[in-house]
mmCIF file of C-alpha atoms in Angstrom:
data_model
loop_
_atom_site.group_PDB
_atom_site.id
_atom_site.type_symbol
_atom_site.label_atom_id
_atom_site.label_comp_id
_atom_site.label_asym_id
_atom_site.label_seq_id
_atom_site.Cartn_x
_atom_site.Cartn_y
_atom_site.Cartn_z
ATOM 1 C CA MET R 291 0.000 0.000 0.000
ATOM 2 C CA SER R 292 1.277 3.464 -0.925
ATOM 3 C CA ASP R 293 1.768 6.242 1.629
ATOM 4 C CA LYS R 294 0.250 8.683 -0.850
ATOM 5 C CA ILE R 295 -2.992 10.509 -0.133
ATOM 6 C CA TYR R 296 -5.194 10.418 -3.219
ATOM 7 C CA VAL R 297 -7.672 13.252 -3.763
ATOM 8 C CA VAL R 298 -10.421 12.193 -6.127
ATOM 9 C CA GLY R 299 -13.925 13.110 -7.217
ATOM 10 C CA HIS R 300 -16.787 10.927 -8.364
ATOM 11 C CA LYS R 301 -16.964 8.506 -11.260
ATOM 12 C CA SER R 302 -17.912 10.095 -14.600
ATOM 13 C CA PRO R 303 -15.894 13.133 -13.493
ATOM 14 C CA ASP R 304 -17.058 16.654 -14.265
ATOM 15 C CA THR R 305 -15.161 19.935 -14.046
ATOM 16 C CA ASP R 306 -15.954 20.522 -10.373
ATOM 17 C CA SER R 307 -14.821 17.061 -9.284
ATOM 18 C CA VAL R 308 -11.542 17.275 -11.186
ATOM 19 C CA CYS R 309 -10.660 20.898 -10.454
ATOM 20 C CA SER R 310 -11.524 20.637 -6.768
ATOM 21 C CA ALA R 311 -9.207 17.620 -6.498
ATOM 22 C CA ILE R 312 -6.356 19.487 -8.200
ATOM 23 C CA ALA R 313 -6.781 22.714 -6.227
ATOM 24 C CA LEU R 314 -7.258 20.965 -2.881
ATOM 25 C CA ALA R 315 -4.164 18.827 -3.434
ATOM 26 C CA ARG R 316 -2.211 22.011 -4.213
ATOM 27 C CA LEU R 317 -3.520 23.641 -1.025
ATOM 28 C CA LYS R 318 -2.458 20.599 1.004
ATOM 29 C CA GLU R 319 1.000 20.834 -0.553
ATOM 30 C CA LEU R 320 1.271 24.552 0.240
ATOM 31 C CA THR R 321 0.267 23.964 3.848
ATOM 32 C CA GLY R 322 2.816 21.212 4.419
ATOM 33 C CA THR R 323 1.128 17.916 3.666
ATOM 34 C CA ALA R 324 3.370 15.632 1.610
ATOM 35 C CA ASN R 325 2.515 12.966 -0.951
ATOM 36 C CA VAL R 326 -0.913 14.336 -1.899
ATOM 37 C CA VAL R 327 -1.901 13.284 -5.411
ATOM 38 C CA PRO R 328 -4.847 14.792 -7.322
ATOM 39 C CA CYS R 329 -6.698 12.275 -9.454
ATOM 40 C CA SER R 330 -9.600 11.876 -11.812
ATOM 41 C CA ALA R 331 -11.958 8.929 -11.397
ATOM 42 C CA GLY R 332 -12.153 8.438 -15.152
ATOM 43 C CA LYS R 333 -11.641 10.056 -18.523
ATOM 44 C CA LEU R 334 -12.075 13.832 -18.621
ATOM 45 C CA ASN R 335 -14.987 15.318 -20.523
ATOM 46 C CA LYS R 336 -14.392 17.965 -23.187
ATOM 47 C CA GLU R 337 -15.296 20.846 -20.903
ATOM 48 C CA THR R 338 -12.732 19.845 -18.301
ATOM 49 C CA GLU R 339 -10.099 19.266 -20.977
ATOM 50 C CA TYR R 340 -10.749 22.770 -22.300
ATOM 51 C CA VAL R 341 -10.410 24.302 -18.836
ATOM 52 C CA LEU R 342 -7.150 22.535 -17.957
ATOM 53 C CA ASN R 343 -5.643 23.284 -21.371
ATOM 54 C CA TYR R 344 -6.694 26.938 -21.159
ATOM 55 C CA TYR R 345 -4.866 27.412 -17.873
ATOM 56 C CA GLY R 346 -1.959 25.078 -18.632
ATOM 57 C CA VAL R 347 -2.750 22.688 -15.797
ATOM 58 C CA ALA R 348 -1.558 19.099 -16.100
ATOM 59 C CA ILE R 349 -4.206 16.417 -16.531
ATOM 60 C CA PRO R 350 -4.324 14.407 -13.295
ATOM 61 C CA GLU R 351 -3.689 10.697 -13.199
ATOM 62 C CA VAL R 352 -6.697 8.423 -13.527
ATOM 63 C CA LEU R 353 -7.625 6.525 -10.368
ATOM 64 C CA GLU R 354 -10.405 3.986 -10.877
ATOM 65 C CA SER R 355 -9.760 1.843 -7.792
ATOM 66 C CA VAL R 356 -7.858 1.910 -4.497
ATOM 67 C CA GLU R 357 -6.434 -0.725 -2.185
ATOM 68 C CA ALA R 358 -7.776 -1.410 1.275
ATOM 69 C CA LYS R 359 -6.588 1.145 3.872
ATOM 70 C CA GLN R 360 -5.217 3.459 1.175
ATOM 71 C CA LYS R 361 -5.525 7.088 2.302
ATOM 72 C CA LEU R 362 -8.233 8.880 0.364
ATOM 73 C CA ILE R 363 -9.816 12.319 0.234
ATOM 74 C CA LEU R 364 -13.189 12.488 -1.512
ATOM 75 C CA VAL R 365 -14.301 15.680 -3.222
ATOM 76 C CA ASP R 366 -17.628 16.567 -4.849
ATOM 77 C CA HIS R 367 -19.362 13.414 -3.571
ATOM 78 C CA ASN R 368 -19.880 11.432 -0.392
ATOM 79 C CA GLU R 369 -21.630 8.269 -1.564
ATOM 80 C CA TYR R 370 -19.714 5.036 -2.088
ATOM 81 C CA GLY R 371 -21.908 4.246 -5.087
ATOM 82 C CA GLN R 372 -20.365 7.249 -6.875
ATOM 83 C CA ALA R 373 -16.817 6.659 -5.630
ATOM 84 C CA VAL R 374 -13.881 4.776 -7.084
ATOM 85 C CA ALA R 375 -13.851 1.024 -6.543
ATOM 86 C CA GLY R 376 -12.527 0.100 -3.101
ATOM 87 C CA ALA R 377 -13.342 3.458 -1.501
ATOM 88 C CA ASP R 378 -15.454 1.754 1.154
ATOM 89 C CA GLN R 379 -12.353 -0.156 2.285
ATOM 90 C CA ALA R 380 -9.974 2.812 2.091
ATOM 91 C CA GLN R 381 -8.865 5.039 4.946
ATOM 92 C CA LEU R 382 -10.937 8.157 4.398
ATOM 93 C CA VAL R 383 -9.008 11.211 5.533
ATOM 94 C CA GLN R 384 -11.399 13.967 4.478
ATOM 95 C CA ILE R 385 -14.558 14.736 2.521
ATOM 96 C CA VAL R 386 -15.185 18.101 0.865
ATOM 97 C CA ASP R 387 -18.541 18.324 -0.878
ATOM 98 C CA HIS R 388 -21.668 20.353 -1.623
ATOM 99 C CA HIS R 389 -24.238 17.562 -2.014
ATOM 100 C CA LYS R 390 -26.678 15.901 0.343
ATOM 101 C CA VAL R 391 -25.192 13.321 2.697
ATOM 102 C CA GLY R 392 -25.737 9.965 1.073
ATOM 103 C CA GLY R 393 -24.946 7.662 3.972
ATOM 104 C CA PHE R 394 -21.429 6.417 4.638
ATOM 105 C CA GLN R 395 -19.581 4.701 7.464
ATOM 106 C CA THR R 396 -15.937 4.987 8.461
ATOM 107 C CA SER R 397 -13.784 3.072 10.900
ATOM 108 C CA GLU R 398 -12.030 6.220 12.109
ATOM 109 C CA PRO R 399 -12.915 9.900 12.598
ATOM 110 C CA LEU R 400 -12.245 12.190 9.644
ATOM 111 C CA TYR R 401 -12.594 15.791 8.536
ATOM 112 C CA VAL R 402 -15.895 16.444 6.770
ATOM 113 C CA ARG R 403 -16.807 19.752 5.160
ATOM 114 C CA ILE R 404 -20.127 19.828 3.334
ATOM 115 C CA GLU R 405 -21.725 23.166 2.563
ATOM 116 C CA PRO R 406 -24.903 24.130 0.657
ATOM 117 C CA VAL R 407 -23.187 26.083 -2.104
ATOM 118 C CA GLY R 408 -23.143 25.752 -5.878
ATOM 119 C CA SER R 409 -19.737 24.146 -6.283
ATOM 120 C CA THR R 410 -17.156 22.187 -4.314
ATOM 121 C CA CYS R 411 -14.571 24.611 -5.690
ATOM 122 C CA THR R 412 -16.267 27.441 -3.811
ATOM 123 C CA ILE R 413 -15.464 25.577 -0.592
ATOM 124 C CA VAL R 414 -11.880 24.882 -1.694
ATOM 125 C CA ALA R 415 -11.375 28.562 -2.575
ATOM 126 C CA GLN R 416 -12.685 29.469 0.872
ATOM 127 C CA ALA R 417 -10.142 27.088 2.399
ATOM 128 C CA TYR R 418 -7.341 28.956 0.630
ATOM 129 C CA LYS R 419 -8.573 32.213 2.179
ATOM 130 C CA GLU R 420 -8.856 30.640 5.623
ATOM 131 C CA SER R 421 -5.245 29.473 5.295
ATOM 132 C CA GLY R 422 -4.136 32.999 4.418
ATOM 133 C CA LEU R 423 -3.187 31.966 0.887
ATOM 134 C CA VAL R 424 -4.008 33.315 -2.551
ATOM 135 C CA PRO R 425 -4.255 30.633 -5.250
ATOM 136 C CA GLU R 426 -1.892 30.945 -8.204
ATOM 137 C CA LYS R 427 -3.428 32.230 -11.433
ATOM 138 C CA ALA R 428 -3.922 28.750 -12.892
ATOM 139 C CA MET R 429 -5.498 27.412 -9.688
ATOM 140 C CA ALA R 430 -7.774 30.462 -9.497
ATOM 141 C CA GLY R 431 -8.761 29.888 -13.104
ATOM 142 C CA ILE R 432 -9.771 26.269 -12.706
ATOM 143 C CA LEU R 433 -11.584 27.000 -9.435
ATOM 144 C CA LEU R 434 -13.541 29.717 -11.232
ATOM 145 C CA ALA R 435 -14.299 27.438 -14.175
ATOM 146 C CA ALA R 436 -15.777 24.785 -11.901
ATOM 147 C CA ILE R 437 -18.019 27.315 -10.172
ATOM 148 C CA LEU R 438 -19.222 28.602 -13.546
ATOM 149 C CA SER R 439 -19.832 25.041 -14.716
ATOM 150 C CA ASP R 440 -21.786 23.840 -11.685
ATOM 151 C CA THR R 441 -23.847 27.031 -11.362
ATOM 152 C CA VAL R 442 -24.411 27.296 -15.144
ATOM 153 C CA ILE R 443 -22.835 30.767 -15.111
ATOM 154 C CA PHE R 444 -24.777 31.707 -11.947
ATOM 155 C CA LYS R 445 -28.208 30.752 -13.410
ATOM 156 C CA SER R 446 -28.722 27.512 -11.477
ATOM 157 C CA PRO R 447 -30.928 27.598 -8.349
ATOM 158 C CA THR R 448 -27.994 26.020 -6.508
ATOM 159 C CA CYS R 449 -25.980 29.229 -6.948
ATOM 160 C CA THR R 450 -25.464 31.288 -3.785
ATOM 161 C CA GLU R 451 -24.158 34.760 -3.107
ATOM 162 C CA LEU R 452 -20.983 33.159 -1.785
ATOM 163 C CA ASP R 453 -20.428 31.440 -5.141
ATOM 164 C CA LYS R 454 -20.733 34.797 -6.903
ATOM 165 C CA THR R 455 -18.427 36.566 -4.454
ATOM 166 C CA ILE R 456 -15.754 33.878 -4.624
ATOM 167 C CA ALA R 457 -16.035 33.730 -8.425
ATOM 168 C CA ALA R 458 -15.441 37.486 -8.702
ATOM 169 C CA GLU R 459 -12.323 37.214 -6.537
ATOM 170 C CA LEU R 460 -10.996 34.270 -8.545
ATOM 171 C CA ALA R 461 -11.741 36.010 -11.867
ATOM 172 C CA ALA R 462 -9.633 38.985 -10.761
ATOM 173 C CA ILE R 463 -6.695 36.668 -10.064
ATOM 174 C CA ALA R 464 -7.200 34.672 -13.266
ATOM 175 C CA GLY R 465 -7.617 37.800 -15.374
ATOM 176 C CA VAL R 466 -10.862 36.846 -17.101
ATOM 177 C CA ASP R 467 -14.453 38.037 -17.227
ATOM 178 C CA PRO R 468 -16.519 35.262 -15.598
ATOM 179 C CA LYS R 469 -19.504 35.339 -17.934
ATOM 180 C CA THR R 470 -17.421 35.615 -21.098
ATOM 181 C CA PHE R 471 -15.167 32.767 -20.028
ATOM 182 C CA GLY R 472 -18.159 30.681 -18.957
ATOM 183 C CA ILE R 473 -19.825 31.053 -22.338
ATOM 184 C CA ASP R 474 -16.588 30.177 -24.139
ATOM 185 C CA MET R 475 -16.177 27.147 -21.887
ATOM 186 C CA PHE R 476 -19.673 25.821 -22.567
ATOM 187 C CA LYS R 477 -19.359 26.477 -26.300
ATOM 188 C CA ALA R 478 -16.097 24.553 -26.447
ATOM 189 C CA SER R 479 -17.727 21.482 -24.959
ATOM 190 C CA SER R 480 -21.241 21.539 -26.409
ATOM 191 C CA ASN R 481 -20.660 20.464 -30.006
ATOM 192 C CA ILE R 482 -22.784 17.333 -30.409
ATOM 193 C CA ALA R 483 -20.883 16.287 -33.524
ATOM 194 C CA ASP R 484 -17.779 15.737 -31.392
ATOM 195 C CA ARG R 485 -19.521 13.323 -29.003
ATOM 196 C CA THR R 486 -20.509 9.694 -29.151
ATOM 197 C CA PRO R 487 -23.795 8.606 -27.530
ATOM 198 C CA GLN R 488 -21.849 6.683 -24.875
ATOM 199 C CA SER R 489 -19.685 9.695 -24.012
ATOM 200 C CA MET R 490 -22.798 11.857 -23.629
ATOM 201 C CA ILE R 491 -24.255 9.328 -21.194
ATOM 202 C CA GLU R 492 -21.114 8.858 -19.135
ATOM 203 C CA GLU R 493 -19.645 12.373 -19.065
ATOM 204 C CA ASP R 494 -21.695 13.433 -16.026
ATOM 205 C CA LEU R 495 -23.594 10.407 -14.768
ATOM 206 C CA LYS R 496 -24.344 9.652 -11.137
ATOM 207 C CA ALA R 497 -26.036 6.621 -9.612
ATOM 208 C CA PHE R 498 -28.425 7.068 -6.700
ATOM 209 C CA THR R 499 -30.311 4.753 -4.371
ATOM 210 C CA MET R 500 -33.929 5.898 -4.314
ATOM 211 C CA GLY R 501 -36.056 3.672 -2.123
ATOM 212 C CA PRO R 502 -35.242 0.112 -3.232
ATOM 213 C CA HIS R 503 -34.069 1.216 -6.666
ATOM 214 C CA LYS R 504 -30.747 2.025 -8.278
ATOM 215 C CA ILE R 505 -31.393 4.982 -10.574
ATOM 216 C CA GLY R 506 -28.929 6.837 -12.768
ATOM 217 C CA VAL R 507 -29.248 10.525 -13.586
ATOM 218 C CA GLY R 508 -26.844 12.083 -16.091
ATOM 219 C CA GLN R 509 -26.680 15.536 -17.595
ATOM 220 C CA VAL R 510 -25.525 16.993 -20.893
ATOM 221 C CA SER R 511 -25.390 20.793 -21.206
ATOM 222 C CA LEU R 512 -25.774 22.329 -24.663
ATOM 223 C CA MET R 513 -25.653 25.851 -26.056
ATOM 224 C CA GLY R 514 -28.749 25.396 -28.203
ATOM 225 C CA MET R 515 -30.216 22.193 -29.603
ATOM 226 C CA ASP R 516 -28.742 22.329 -33.111
ATOM 227 C CA GLY R 517 -27.895 18.836 -34.267
ATOM 228 C CA PHE R 518 -29.556 17.026 -31.383
ATOM 229 C CA GLU R 519 -32.317 15.394 -33.438
ATOM 230 C CA ASP R 520 -29.628 13.840 -35.618
ATOM 231 C CA VAL R 521 -28.316 11.829 -32.662
ATOM 232 C CA ARG R 522 -31.533 11.249 -30.712
ATOM 233 C CA ALA R 523 -32.271 7.698 -31.940
ATOM 234 C CA ASN R 524 -28.743 6.412 -31.339
ATOM 235 C CA LEU R 525 -28.561 8.184 -27.984
ATOM 236 C CA THR R 526 -31.814 6.751 -26.630
ATOM 237 C CA ALA R 527 -30.780 3.244 -27.708
ATOM 238 C CA ALA R 528 -27.435 3.692 -25.951
ATOM 239 C CA ILE R 529 -29.153 4.919 -22.773
ATOM 240 C CA GLU R 530 -31.264 1.753 -22.623
ATOM 241 C CA ALA R 531 -28.247 -0.474 -23.258
ATOM 242 C CA HIS R 532 -26.262 1.258 -20.514
ATOM 243 C CA ARG R 533 -29.199 0.998 -18.089
ATOM 244 C CA VAL R 534 -29.442 -2.749 -18.597
ATOM 245 C CA ASP R 535 -25.675 -3.202 -18.358
ATOM 246 C CA GLN R 536 -25.520 -1.314 -15.052
ATOM 247 C CA GLY R 537 -28.563 -2.996 -13.540
ATOM 248 C CA MET R 538 -30.492 0.241 -13.056
ATOM 249 C CA ARG R 539 -34.252 0.485 -12.601
ATOM 250 C CA TYR R 540 -34.170 3.736 -14.568
ATOM 251 C CA LEU R 541 -31.542 5.718 -16.398
ATOM 252 C CA CYS R 542 -32.441 9.362 -16.991
ATOM 253 C CA LEU R 543 -30.410 11.782 -19.067
ATOM 254 C CA MET R 544 -30.962 15.520 -18.691
ATOM 255 C CA ILE R 545 -30.481 17.341 -21.996
ATOM 256 C CA THR R 546 -30.142 20.902 -20.738
ATOM 257 C CA ASP R 547 -30.242 23.849 -23.129
ATOM 258 C CA ILE R 548 -28.400 26.677 -21.413
ATOM 259 C CA LEU R 549 -29.710 29.226 -23.904
ATOM 260 C CA THR R 550 -33.368 28.573 -23.075
ATOM 261 C CA ASP R 551 -33.020 27.318 -19.467
ATOM 262 C CA THR R 552 -34.905 24.145 -20.369
ATOM 263 C CA THR R 553 -34.242 20.467 -19.762
ATOM 264 C CA GLU R 554 -35.575 17.473 -21.641
ATOM 265 C CA LEU R 555 -35.333 14.458 -19.355
ATOM 266 C CA ILE R 556 -34.960 11.292 -21.433
ATOM 267 C CA VAL R 557 -36.140 8.317 -19.370
ATOM 268 C CA LYS R 558 -35.355 4.660 -19.962
ATOM 269 C CA GLY R 559 -36.735 1.830 -17.822
ATOM 270 C CA ASP R 560 -39.694 -0.525 -17.457
ATOM 271 C CA ASN R 561 -42.249 2.150 -16.563
ATOM 272 C CA PRO R 562 -41.042 5.658 -17.510
ATOM 273 C CA GLU R 563 -44.385 7.109 -16.448
ATOM 274 C CA GLU R 564 -43.252 6.599 -12.842
ATOM 275 C CA VAL R 565 -40.459 9.133 -13.307
ATOM 276 C CA ALA R 566 -42.787 11.610 -14.989
ATOM 277 C CA LYS R 567 -45.145 11.406 -11.994
ATOM 278 C CA ALA R 568 -42.306 12.546 -9.714
ATOM 279 C CA PHE R 569 -42.560 15.900 -11.481
ATOM 280 C CA GLY R 570 -46.340 15.945 -11.873
ATOM 281 C CA LYS R 571 -45.863 15.497 -15.616
ATOM 282 C CA GLU R 572 -46.643 13.034 -18.372
ATOM 283 C CA ILE R 573 -44.106 11.148 -20.430
ATOM 284 C CA VAL R 574 -44.146 12.214 -24.097
ATOM 285 C CA ASN R 575 -42.138 10.179 -26.613
ATOM 286 C CA GLY R 576 -39.943 8.830 -23.819
ATOM 287 C CA SER R 577 -39.132 12.229 -22.322
ATOM 288 C CA VAL R 578 -40.299 14.655 -19.646
ATOM 289 C CA ASP R 579 -40.204 18.348 -20.528
ATOM 290 C CA LEU R 580 -38.839 20.404 -17.622
ATOM 291 C CA PRO R 581 -38.811 24.147 -18.405
ATOM 292 C CA GLY R 582 -36.717 26.226 -16.023
ATOM 293 C CA VAL R 583 -34.798 23.183 -14.788
ATOM 294 C CA LEU R 584 -30.994 23.432 -14.796
ATOM 295 C CA SER R 585 -29.882 21.632 -11.639
ATOM 296 C CA ARG R 586 -29.788 17.866 -11.161
ATOM 297 C CA LYS R 587 -28.933 18.324 -7.487
ATOM 298 C CA LYS R 588 -31.782 20.666 -6.595
ATOM 299 C CA GLN R 589 -34.482 20.251 -9.245
ATOM 300 C CA VAL R 590 -34.354 16.608 -10.312
ATOM 301 C CA VAL R 591 -32.826 14.219 -7.755
ATOM 302 C CA PRO R 592 -34.809 15.451 -4.689
ATOM 303 C CA GLN R 593 -38.134 15.143 -6.517
ATOM 304 C CA MET R 594 -37.339 11.645 -7.749
ATOM 305 C CA THR R 595 -35.986 10.530 -4.382
ATOM 306 C CA THR R 596 -39.114 11.728 -2.577
ATOM 307 C CA TYR R 597 -41.350 9.920 -5.068
ATOM 308 C CA PHE R 598 -39.518 6.586 -4.990
ATOM 309 C CA GLN R 599 -39.095 6.561 -1.212
ATOM 310 C CA ALA R 600 -42.792 7.193 -0.600
#
């Protein structure tokens, strides 16, 4: 077993999970903790690649499993079902997150910091301030990018005033305008022609336990729906195949149009009408129309969890 401390986000990593791991590992290094290694729990999506390339930050090593008793810091999640293989047998050192507590047990005490903000990177940026440190330009840039990503450029209902304040401070260090950079970031990653159906499913997919069911909810953010109908048939077939392969009761994919603040929730499973009822809606051609919905965490998962636990 290595004496390294791995910092890693959830499977199907997004920009917040990757950038929070990198920036937190850097903070640990600056404050005297040795052998801290930032990792990604899988292949980076195009948005995250764009962000790291833009700021010249090295792509972290991929960590898909850990050995028993290996030291581990979890960021941007706190559920073993979303964690790298073996996490439930690892020595958890710390959790930094902004999601609901999903139920976990540890054999030893650990540091846990979970706050109701729009991004894990908001919490990490706060930790820099509390340590009396200013993040380097590149670290500030990737922290900012993750906040913009998770809050959909401050439009998501998960966004708080703290997210906006921290983002403004980071933007000053990084030397960018937050909204302009956010738009460029989303544009760089939203070209459907560059994606396979499987990559769209897996790029931001999380598995949840809702009542007795294992249910997956993924999200794809687009700047307009141009080209989507060209891939719809192949995408829906791939969603069903992935659902069966992963043993999920339902697999739902949020197709979120940032320009119109609207989500189409594609639902695959034995009885898709069940999912539609969680939102007081009807299923139409295998989808639920959700105008004004941008956030999986606040506007989709809680409603489905309440319905399936009833």
